[in-house]
Amino acid sequence: AAGFTLIEVLVVVVILGILAALVVPQIIGRIDDAQVAKAKSDIRALETALNLFRLDNFSYPTTDQGLEALIKQPSDPSIRNWKSGGYLQNQRLMKDPWGYDYHYVYPGTHGGEYDLFSLGKDNQEGGEGINADFGNWNLE
């Protein structure tokens, strides 16, 4: 007599299911938004490091040197003022929020001096939403 009836338990389960159906899609959408925001923030941080590299060495790294030039001094003899300890705080290149490497091309093809970008969740050129390319040319 002191326990719950099957009907009462079913009503509670149905209510929890309805709440989950309303809340879970909004949380998942926020995760996607957070990943896009992190990719944009990472690109801005890498831009800062690239600009510091340029101030010290009078040019950006070549495409072949890539972002690796921010953590390891290139063998190019024209890079004479490379900052001891590198240009990134933790001395390693970050991955985009989906676990892929950021891409770097110098000179740039999108109107800037260089292109720095993530290919998004699908890691393929183009796409929409979370699969879109996020680059220094479209950070707004």
C-alpha atoms as a printed R data frame, in Angstrom:
    type eleno elety resid chain resno      x      y       z
1   ATOM     1    CA   ALA     A     1  0.000  0.000   0.000
2   ATOM     2    CA   ALA     A     2  2.981  2.331   0.546
3   ATOM     3    CA   GLY     A     3  4.537  1.824  -2.962
4   ATOM     4    CA   PHE     A     4  3.868  3.405  -6.370
5   ATOM     5    CA   THR     A     5  1.381  1.949  -8.779
6   ATOM     6    CA   LEU     A     6  2.395  1.043 -12.312
7   ATOM     7    CA   ILE     A     7  0.289  3.922 -13.647
8   ATOM     8    CA   GLU     A     8  2.100  6.449 -11.452
9   ATOM     9    CA   VAL     A     9  5.505  5.170 -12.589
10  ATOM    10    CA   LEU     A    10  4.424  5.306 -16.266
11  ATOM    11    CA   VAL     A    11  3.176  8.893 -15.863
12  ATOM    12    CA   VAL     A    12  6.551  9.949 -14.409
13  ATOM    13    CA   VAL     A    13  8.446  8.178 -17.226
14  ATOM    14    CA   VAL     A    14  6.281  9.864 -19.875
15  ATOM    15    CA   ILE     A    15  6.829 13.294 -18.277
16  ATOM    16    CA   LEU     A    16 10.594 12.722 -18.188
17  ATOM    17    CA   GLY     A    17 10.518 11.628 -21.837
18  ATOM    18    CA   ILE     A    18  8.661 14.774 -22.873
19  ATOM    19    CA   LEU     A    19 11.118 16.975 -20.963
20  ATOM    20    CA   ALA     A    20 14.089 15.178 -22.536
21  ATOM    21    CA   ALA     A    21 12.597 15.596 -26.011
22  ATOM    22    CA   LEU     A    22 12.325 19.347 -25.450
23  ATOM    23    CA   VAL     A    23 15.692 19.945 -23.750
24  ATOM    24    CA   VAL     A    24 18.154 17.612 -25.530
25  ATOM    25    CA   PRO     A    25 17.906 19.192 -29.026
26  ATOM    26    CA   GLN     A    26 18.612 22.630 -27.561
27  ATOM    27    CA   ILE     A    27 21.661 21.337 -25.683
28  ATOM    28    CA   ILE     A    28 23.018 19.598 -28.787
29  ATOM    29    CA   GLY     A    29 22.545 22.797 -30.795
30  ATOM    30    CA   ARG     A    30 24.557 24.682 -28.174
31  ATOM    31    CA   ILE     A    31 27.395 22.163 -28.465
32  ATOM    32    CA   ASP     A    32 27.617 22.855 -32.204
33  ATOM    33    CA   ASP     A    33 27.596 26.617 -31.532
34  ATOM    34    CA   ALA     A    34 30.367 26.191 -28.954
35  ATOM    35    CA   GLN     A    35 32.521 24.206 -31.393
36  ATOM    36    CA   VAL     A    36 32.162 26.899 -34.069
37  ATOM    37    CA   ALA     A    37 33.010 29.603 -31.507
38  ATOM    38    CA   LYS     A    38 36.111 27.654 -30.433
39  ATOM    39    CA   ALA     A    39 37.287 27.265 -34.041
40  ATOM    40    CA   LYS     A    40 36.934 31.012 -34.577
41  ATOM    41    CA   SER     A    41 38.761 31.760 -31.321
42  ATOM    42    CA   ASP     A    42 41.601 29.378 -32.247
43  ATOM    43    CA   ILE     A    43 41.943 31.047 -35.651
44  ATOM    44    CA   ARG     A    44 42.197 34.462 -33.986
45  ATOM    45    CA   ALA     A    45 44.893 33.144 -31.602
46  ATOM    46    CA   LEU     A    46 46.841 31.650 -34.521
47  ATOM    47    CA   GLU     A    47 46.495 34.956 -36.387
48  ATOM    48    CA   THR     A    48 48.090 36.738 -33.443
49  ATOM    49    CA   ALA     A    49 50.979 34.250 -33.406
50  ATOM    50    CA   LEU     A    50 51.441 34.620 -37.181
51  ATOM    51    CA   ASN     A    51 51.521 38.407 -36.850
52  ATOM    52    CA   LEU     A    52 54.176 38.167 -34.127
53  ATOM    53    CA   PHE     A    53 56.186 35.839 -36.379
54  ATOM    54    CA   ARG     A    54 55.938 38.404 -39.158
55  ATOM    55    CA   LEU     A    55 57.022 41.263 -36.899
56  ATOM    56    CA   ASP     A    56 60.134 39.324 -35.907
57  ATOM    57    CA   ASN     A    57 61.005 37.875 -39.321
58  ATOM    58    CA   PHE     A    58 59.540 40.430 -41.791
59  ATOM    59    CA   SER     A    59 57.335 37.868 -43.551
60  ATOM    60    CA   TYR     A    60 54.814 35.177 -42.780
61  ATOM    61    CA   PRO     A    61 55.827 31.510 -42.883
62  ATOM    62    CA   THR     A    62 55.587 29.905 -46.310
63  ATOM    63    CA   THR     A    63 52.911 27.317 -47.013
64  ATOM    64    CA   ASP     A    64 55.610 24.623 -46.823
65  ATOM    65    CA   GLN     A    65 56.792 25.867 -43.415
66  ATOM    66    CA   GLY     A    66 53.170 26.052 -42.338
67  ATOM    67    CA   LEU     A    67 51.952 26.602 -38.812
68  ATOM    68    CA   GLU     A    68 54.788 24.373 -37.591
69  ATOM    69    CA   ALA     A    69 56.987 27.487 -37.951
70  ATOM    70    CA   LEU     A    70 55.200 28.900 -34.904
71  ATOM    71    CA   ILE     A    71 56.552 26.174 -32.615
72  ATOM    72    CA   LYS     A    72 59.770 25.056 -34.325
73  ATOM    73    CA   GLN     A    73 62.294 27.327 -36.013
74  ATOM    74    CA   PRO     A    74 62.324 26.771 -39.781
75  ATOM    75    CA   SER     A    75 65.648 25.841 -41.383
76  ATOM    76    CA   ASP     A    76 65.316 28.789 -43.788
77  ATOM    77    CA   PRO     A    77 68.350 31.063 -43.221
78  ATOM    78    CA   SER     A    78 66.219 34.191 -43.769
79  ATOM    79    CA   ILE     A    79 64.394 33.420 -40.483
80  ATOM    80    CA   ARG     A    80 67.001 34.989 -38.198
81  ATOM    81    CA   ASN     A    81 64.835 36.549 -35.489
82  ATOM    82    CA   TRP     A    82 62.720 33.553 -34.561
83  ATOM    83    CA   LYS     A    83 61.547 33.932 -30.960
84  ATOM    84    CA   SER     A    84 63.141 31.431 -28.606
85  ATOM    85    CA   GLY     A    85 60.334 29.267 -27.256
86  ATOM    86    CA   GLY     A    86 58.118 29.841 -30.262
87  ATOM    87    CA   TYR     A    87 54.962 31.839 -30.777
88  ATOM    88    CA   LEU     A    88 52.353 29.576 -29.186
89  ATOM    89    CA   GLN     A    89 51.874 29.437 -25.454
90  ATOM    90    CA   ASN     A    90 51.856 25.661 -24.991
91  ATOM    91    CA   GLN     A    91 54.424 24.878 -27.714
92  ATOM    92    CA   ARG     A    92 52.096 22.623 -29.674
93  ATOM    93    CA   LEU     A    93 49.714 23.176 -32.532
94  ATOM    94    CA   MET     A    94 46.084 23.006 -31.584
95  ATOM    95    CA   LYS     A    95 43.539 20.937 -33.474
96  ATOM    96    CA   ASP     A    96 40.168 22.271 -34.507
97  ATOM    97    CA   PRO     A    97 37.194 21.292 -32.306
98  ATOM    98    CA   TRP     A    98 36.571 18.226 -34.490
99  ATOM    99    CA   GLY     A    99 40.119 16.902 -34.101
100 ATOM   100    CA   TYR     A   100 41.541 17.993 -37.472
101 ATOM   101    CA   ASP     A   101 44.555 20.200 -38.194
102 ATOM   102    CA   TYR     A   102 44.047 23.846 -39.071
103 ATOM   103    CA   HIS     A   103 45.045 24.689 -42.641
104 ATOM   104    CA   TYR     A   104 47.414 27.481 -43.630
105 ATOM   105    CA   VAL     A   105 48.147 28.837 -47.114
106 ATOM   106    CA   TYR     A   106 50.515 31.700 -47.932
107 ATOM   107    CA   PRO     A   107 49.858 33.797 -49.933
108 ATOM   108    CA   GLY     A   108 46.135 33.796 -49.320
109 ATOM   109    CA   THR     A   109 43.440 33.328 -51.938
110 ATOM   110    CA   HIS     A   110 40.544 35.008 -50.074
111 ATOM   111    CA   GLY     A   111 41.758 38.601 -50.147
112 ATOM   112    CA   GLY     A   112 44.159 38.459 -47.188
113 ATOM   113    CA   GLU     A   113 47.876 37.912 -46.981
114 ATOM   114    CA   TYR     A   114 47.307 34.305 -45.910
115 ATOM   115    CA   ASP     A   115 44.451 31.856 -45.437
116 ATOM   116    CA   LEU     A   116 44.038 30.183 -42.053
117 ATOM   117    CA   PHE     A   117 41.044 27.892 -41.749
118 ATOM   118    CA   SER     A   118 39.240 24.788 -40.528
119 ATOM   119    CA   LEU     A   119 37.191 22.716 -42.943
120 ATOM   120    CA   GLY     A   120 34.485 22.209 -40.326
121 ATOM   121    CA   LYS     A   121 33.034 19.046 -38.875
122 ATOM   122    CA   ASP     A   122 33.092 17.104 -42.166
123 ATOM   123    CA   ASN     A   123 36.737 18.104 -42.921
124 ATOM   124    CA   GLN     A   124 35.827 18.732 -46.559
125 ATOM   125    CA   GLU     A   125 35.813 21.967 -48.534
126 ATOM   126    CA   GLY     A   126 32.504 23.796 -48.667
127 ATOM   127    CA   GLY     A   127 29.468 22.793 -46.703
128 ATOM   128    CA   GLU     A   128 26.893 24.601 -44.632
129 ATOM   129    CA   GLY     A   129 26.274 25.117 -40.935
130 ATOM   130    CA   ILE     A   130 28.715 23.170 -38.803
131 ATOM   131    CA   ASN     A   131 30.239 21.599 -41.954
132 ATOM   132    CA   ALA     A   132 31.135 25.014 -43.410
133 ATOM   133    CA   ASP     A   133 34.712 26.235 -43.733
134 ATOM   134    CA   PHE     A   134 35.682 28.664 -40.960
135 ATOM   135    CA   GLY     A   135 38.565 30.902 -41.962
136 ATOM   136    CA   ASN     A   136 40.220 34.201 -41.217
137 ATOM   137    CA   TRP     A   137 38.195 35.672 -44.099
138 ATOM   138    CA   ASN     A   138 34.768 34.918 -42.544
139 ATOM   139    CA   LEU     A   139 35.075 35.156 -38.756
140 ATOM   140    CA   GLU     A   140 32.115 37.515 -38.199
